[in-house]
């Protein structure tokens, strides 16, 4: 949620009185208990449903009240990745950094992070390569070596 790596393990819980799902960090299992040790990361809008998968398409809000674009990823998508979901934990889709584990159709080609035409961040492709046209650049250069989106085309410069 912060756009960086987080070593804390977050978990989901349902607050019956507030009728919402909560993504939180705590040693406790009750997300709505009165405690300063509970860090709320995000919560769903009001929901009477006790099956979290039924809230996946609902609006989720940050602890500050900003709307979030949360993607719930099913473990089946991680087939073929050496350590499954654990290898990709902490990586974010659509953060401007090309992650090979997420550069697959099921993740929208890492949210476009791996292709020049689809990456929306100013640091996309920055300092990725040290060579161009089989020649050493002598310093880091910009590149998109891992663009796998089949709708993107290679460009040849003559």
PDB file of C-alpha atoms in Angstrom:
ATOM      1  CA  UNK A   1       0.000   0.000   0.000  1.00  0.00           C
ATOM      2  CA  UNK A   2       2.926   2.342   0.407  1.00  0.00           C
ATOM      3  CA  UNK A   3       4.504   1.648  -2.977  1.00  0.00           C
ATOM      4  CA  UNK A   4       7.525   0.034  -1.326  1.00  0.00           C
ATOM      5  CA  UNK A   5       8.479  -3.193   0.316  1.00  0.00           C
ATOM      6  CA  UNK A   6       6.941  -4.061   3.663  1.00  0.00           C
ATOM      7  CA  UNK A   7       8.231  -6.840   5.909  1.00  0.00           C
ATOM      8  CA  UNK A   8       5.134  -6.898   8.129  1.00  0.00           C
ATOM      9  CA  UNK A   9       2.507  -9.558   7.514  1.00  0.00           C
ATOM     10  CA  UNK A  10      -0.930  -8.056   7.074  1.00  0.00           C
ATOM     11  CA  UNK A  11      -4.157  -9.990   7.462  1.00  0.00           C
ATOM     12  CA  UNK A  12      -7.858  -9.563   6.816  1.00  0.00           C
ATOM     13  CA  UNK A  13     -10.581  -9.532   9.423  1.00  0.00           C
ATOM     14  CA  UNK A  14     -14.277  -8.658   9.494  1.00  0.00           C
ATOM     15  CA  UNK A  15     -15.687  -6.050  11.884  1.00  0.00           C
ATOM     16  CA  UNK A  16     -19.244  -7.156  12.597  1.00  0.00           C
ATOM     17  CA  UNK A  17     -20.404  -3.932  14.297  1.00  0.00           C
ATOM     18  CA  UNK A  18     -18.941  -1.652  11.607  1.00  0.00           C
ATOM     19  CA  UNK A  19     -19.968  -4.112   8.854  1.00  0.00           C
ATOM     20  CA  UNK A  20     -16.665  -3.895   6.972  1.00  0.00           C
ATOM     21  CA  UNK A  21     -13.593  -5.907   6.071  1.00  0.00           C
ATOM     22  CA  UNK A  22     -10.245  -4.624   7.328  1.00  0.00           C
ATOM     23  CA  UNK A  23      -6.670  -5.204   6.159  1.00  0.00           C
ATOM     24  CA  UNK A  24      -4.524  -4.749   9.248  1.00  0.00           C
ATOM     25  CA  UNK A  25      -1.228  -5.506  10.981  1.00  0.00           C
ATOM     26  CA  UNK A  26      -1.360  -6.828  14.539  1.00  0.00           C
ATOM     27  CA  UNK A  27      -0.512  -9.814  16.684  1.00  0.00           C
ATOM     28  CA  UNK A  28      -4.221  -9.931  17.533  1.00  0.00           C
ATOM     29  CA  UNK A  29      -6.854 -11.542  15.326  1.00  0.00           C
ATOM     30  CA  UNK A  30      -9.622  -9.001  15.955  1.00  0.00           C
ATOM     31  CA  UNK A  31      -9.161  -5.980  13.642  1.00  0.00           C
ATOM     32  CA  UNK A  32     -11.617  -3.724  15.455  1.00  0.00           C
ATOM     33  CA  UNK A  33     -10.498  -4.228  19.048  1.00  0.00           C
ATOM     34  CA  UNK A  34      -9.514  -1.096  20.975  1.00  0.00           C
ATOM     35  CA  UNK A  35      -5.732  -1.320  20.828  1.00  0.00           C
ATOM     36  CA  UNK A  36      -2.846   0.894  19.831  1.00  0.00           C
ATOM     37  CA  UNK A  37      -1.080  -2.220  18.526  1.00  0.00           C
ATOM     38  CA  UNK A  38      -3.469  -2.583  15.563  1.00  0.00           C
ATOM     39  CA  UNK A  39      -2.417  -0.777  12.389  1.00  0.00           C
ATOM     40  CA  UNK A  40      -5.264  -0.478   9.902  1.00  0.00           C
ATOM     41  CA  UNK A  41      -4.006  -0.354   6.318  1.00  0.00           C
ATOM     42  CA  UNK A  42      -7.321  -0.399   4.437  1.00  0.00           C
ATOM     43  CA  UNK A  43     -10.989  -1.245   4.827  1.00  0.00           C
ATOM     44  CA  UNK A  44     -13.937  -2.083   2.613  1.00  0.00           C
ATOM     45  CA  UNK A  45     -17.114  -0.090   2.388  1.00  0.00           C
ATOM     46  CA  UNK A  46     -19.994  -1.387   4.509  1.00  0.00           C
ATOM     47  CA  UNK A  47     -20.645  -5.066   3.839  1.00  0.00           C
ATOM     48  CA  UNK A  48     -23.055  -7.510   5.443  1.00  0.00           C
ATOM     49  CA  UNK A  49     -21.331 -10.402   3.700  1.00  0.00           C
ATOM     50  CA  UNK A  50     -19.015 -12.603   5.774  1.00  0.00           C
ATOM     51  CA  UNK A  51     -17.288 -14.053   2.685  1.00  0.00           C
ATOM     52  CA  UNK A  52     -14.372 -11.752   1.863  1.00  0.00           C
ATOM     53  CA  UNK A  53     -14.241 -12.892  -1.757  1.00  0.00           C
ATOM     54  CA  UNK A  54     -17.666 -11.266  -2.239  1.00  0.00           C
ATOM     55  CA  UNK A  55     -16.115  -7.866  -1.404  1.00  0.00           C
ATOM     56  CA  UNK A  56     -13.314  -8.101  -3.982  1.00  0.00           C
ATOM     57  CA  UNK A  57     -15.141  -5.869  -6.461  1.00  0.00           C
ATOM     58  CA  UNK A  58     -16.209  -3.353  -3.802  1.00  0.00           C
ATOM     59  CA  UNK A  59     -14.613  -0.019  -3.019  1.00  0.00           C
ATOM     60  CA  UNK A  60     -11.743  -0.170  -0.528  1.00  0.00           C
ATOM     61  CA  UNK A  61     -10.413   2.862   1.355  1.00  0.00           C
ATOM     62  CA  UNK A  62      -7.047   3.636   2.925  1.00  0.00           C
ATOM     63  CA  UNK A  63      -6.901   4.373   6.659  1.00  0.00           C
ATOM     64  CA  UNK A  64      -6.878   8.071   5.649  1.00  0.00           C
ATOM     65  CA  UNK A  65     -10.102   7.626   3.611  1.00  0.00           C
ATOM     66  CA  UNK A  66      -8.633   7.693   0.094  1.00  0.00           C
ATOM     67  CA  UNK A  67     -10.052   5.230  -2.439  1.00  0.00           C
ATOM     68  CA  UNK A  68      -7.705   2.384  -3.341  1.00  0.00           C
ATOM     69  CA  UNK A  69      -7.269   0.271  -6.415  1.00  0.00           C
ATOM     70  CA  UNK A  70      -6.804  -3.084  -4.680  1.00  0.00           C
ATOM     71  CA  UNK A  71      -6.262  -6.250  -6.666  1.00  0.00           C
ATOM     72  CA  UNK A  72      -6.850  -9.580  -5.012  1.00  0.00           C
ATOM     73  CA  UNK A  73      -4.621 -12.191  -6.598  1.00  0.00           C
ATOM     74  CA  UNK A  74      -5.522 -15.848  -6.585  1.00  0.00           C
ATOM     75  CA  UNK A  75      -2.740 -18.292  -5.830  1.00  0.00           C
ATOM     76  CA  UNK A  76      -3.338 -20.180  -9.109  1.00  0.00           C
ATOM     77  CA  UNK A  77      -1.824 -17.236 -11.019  1.00  0.00           C
ATOM     78  CA  UNK A  78       1.517 -17.961  -9.323  1.00  0.00           C
ATOM     79  CA  UNK A  79       1.895 -21.414 -10.884  1.00  0.00           C
ATOM     80  CA  UNK A  80       5.274 -21.585 -12.567  1.00  0.00           C
ATOM     81  CA  UNK A  81       6.915 -19.148 -10.144  1.00  0.00           C
ATOM     82  CA  UNK A  82       9.530 -21.034  -8.105  1.00  0.00           C
ATOM     83  CA  UNK A  83       8.229 -20.217  -4.621  1.00  0.00           C
ATOM     84  CA  UNK A  84       4.716 -19.204  -5.634  1.00  0.00           C
ATOM     85  CA  UNK A  85       3.181 -16.224  -3.925  1.00  0.00           C
ATOM     86  CA  UNK A  86       6.077 -15.911  -1.438  1.00  0.00           C
ATOM     87  CA  UNK A  87       8.515 -14.913  -4.217  1.00  0.00           C
ATOM     88  CA  UNK A  88       6.242 -12.080  -5.301  1.00  0.00           C
ATOM     89  CA  UNK A  89       5.229 -10.858  -1.864  1.00  0.00           C
ATOM     90  CA  UNK A  90       6.027  -7.161  -1.543  1.00  0.00           C
ATOM     91  CA  UNK A  91       6.089  -6.580  -5.298  1.00  0.00           C
ATOM     92  CA  UNK A  92       3.457  -4.267  -6.680  1.00  0.00           C
ATOM     93  CA  UNK A  93       1.631  -4.301  -9.998  1.00  0.00           C
ATOM     94  CA  UNK A  94       1.703  -0.932 -11.737  1.00  0.00           C
ATOM     95  CA  UNK A  95       4.365   0.740  -9.574  1.00  0.00           C
ATOM     96  CA  UNK A  96       6.753   1.752 -12.380  1.00  0.00           C
ATOM     97  CA  UNK A  97       9.228  -1.066 -11.668  1.00  0.00           C
ATOM     98  CA  UNK A  98       9.243  -4.079 -13.991  1.00  0.00           C
ATOM     99  CA  UNK A  99       8.934  -7.262 -11.902  1.00  0.00           C
ATOM    100  CA  UNK A 100       9.508 -10.436 -13.939  1.00  0.00           C
ATOM    101  CA  UNK A 101       7.298 -12.495 -11.599  1.00  0.00           C
ATOM    102  CA  UNK A 102       4.373 -10.160 -12.339  1.00  0.00           C
ATOM    103  CA  UNK A 103       5.106  -9.671 -16.046  1.00  0.00           C
ATOM    104  CA  UNK A 104       2.364 -12.121 -17.060  1.00  0.00           C
ATOM    105  CA  UNK A 105      -1.096 -11.823 -18.580  1.00  0.00           C
ATOM    106  CA  UNK A 106      -2.739 -12.554 -15.201  1.00  0.00           C
ATOM    107  CA  UNK A 107      -1.120  -9.421 -13.756  1.00  0.00           C
ATOM    108  CA  UNK A 108      -1.748  -7.246 -16.817  1.00  0.00           C
ATOM    109  CA  UNK A 109       1.946  -7.466 -17.762  1.00  0.00           C
ATOM    110  CA  UNK A 110       2.888  -5.970 -14.363  1.00  0.00           C
ATOM    111  CA  UNK A 111       0.363  -3.191 -14.897  1.00  0.00           C
ATOM    112  CA  UNK A 112       2.318  -2.019 -17.949  1.00  0.00           C
ATOM    113  CA  UNK A 113       5.551  -1.450 -16.006  1.00  0.00           C
ATOM    114  CA  UNK A 114       7.725  -3.400 -18.463  1.00  0.00           C
ATOM    115  CA  UNK A 115       6.869  -1.582 -21.704  1.00  0.00           C
ATOM    116  CA  UNK A 116       7.682   1.985 -22.732  1.00  0.00           C
ATOM    117  CA  UNK A 117       4.238   2.729 -24.153  1.00  0.00           C
ATOM    118  CA  UNK A 118       2.308   1.503 -21.113  1.00  0.00           C
ATOM    119  CA  UNK A 119       4.424   2.515 -18.104  1.00  0.00           C
ATOM    120  CA  UNK A 120       3.031   5.691 -16.521  1.00  0.00           C
ATOM    121  CA  UNK A 121       5.823   6.561 -14.082  1.00  0.00           C
ATOM    122  CA  UNK A 122       8.723   8.955 -14.662  1.00  0.00           C
ATOM    123  CA  UNK A 123      11.301   6.348 -13.574  1.00  0.00           C
ATOM    124  CA  UNK A 124      10.149   3.549 -15.909  1.00  0.00           C
ATOM    125  CA  UNK A 125      13.053   1.784 -17.579  1.00  0.00           C
ATOM    126  CA  UNK A 126      15.599   4.130 -15.973  1.00  0.00           C
ATOM    127  CA  UNK A 127      19.146   2.725 -15.502  1.00  0.00           C
ATOM    128  CA  UNK A 128      18.166  -0.779 -16.635  1.00  0.00           C
ATOM    129  CA  UNK A 129      20.937  -1.467 -19.143  1.00  0.00           C
ATOM    130  CA  UNK A 130      24.618  -0.817 -19.725  1.00  0.00           C
ATOM    131  CA  UNK A 131      24.662  -1.652 -23.438  1.00  0.00           C
ATOM    132  CA  UNK A 132      22.937  -0.541 -26.631  1.00  0.00           C
ATOM    133  CA  UNK A 133      23.373  -2.166 -30.056  1.00  0.00           C
ATOM    134  CA  UNK A 134      25.990  -4.501 -28.549  1.00  0.00           C
ATOM    135  CA  UNK A 135      28.091  -1.522 -27.429  1.00  0.00           C
ATOM    136  CA  UNK A 136      28.904  -0.607 -23.839  1.00  0.00           C
ATOM    137  CA  UNK A 137      27.375   2.725 -22.827  1.00  0.00           C
ATOM    138  CA  UNK A 138      29.923   3.368 -20.092  1.00  0.00           C
ATOM    139  CA  UNK A 139      27.038   4.314 -17.784  1.00  0.00           C
ATOM    140  CA  UNK A 140      23.558   2.989 -17.004  1.00  0.00           C
ATOM    141  CA  UNK A 141      21.005   3.560 -19.747  1.00  0.00           C
ATOM    142  CA  UNK A 142      17.241   3.293 -20.113  1.00  0.00           C
ATOM    143  CA  UNK A 143      15.653   0.170 -21.601  1.00  0.00           C
ATOM    144  CA  UNK A 144      12.624  -2.093 -21.701  1.00  0.00           C
ATOM    145  CA  UNK A 145      14.201  -5.528 -22.220  1.00  0.00           C
ATOM    146  CA  UNK A 146      11.317  -7.393 -20.578  1.00  0.00           C
ATOM    147  CA  UNK A 147       8.325  -6.064 -22.525  1.00  0.00           C
ATOM    148  CA  UNK A 148       6.271  -9.254 -23.074  1.00  0.00           C
ATOM    149  CA  UNK A 149       2.863  -7.687 -23.764  1.00  0.00           C
ATOM    150  CA  UNK A 150       1.835  -9.206 -27.139  1.00  0.00           C
ATOM    151  CA  UNK A 151       0.054  -5.965 -28.105  1.00  0.00           C
ATOM    152  CA  UNK A 152       3.344  -4.045 -27.944  1.00  0.00           C
ATOM    153  CA  UNK A 153       5.634  -4.139 -30.972  1.00  0.00           C
ATOM    154  CA  UNK A 154       9.426  -4.035 -31.117  1.00  0.00           C
ATOM    155  CA  UNK A 155      10.903  -0.930 -32.658  1.00  0.00           C
ATOM    156  CA  UNK A 156      13.974  -1.187 -34.860  1.00  0.00           C
ATOM    157  CA  UNK A 157      16.102   1.934 -35.286  1.00  0.00           C
ATOM    158  CA  UNK A 158      18.142   1.966 -38.468  1.00  0.00           C
TER     159      UNK A 158
END
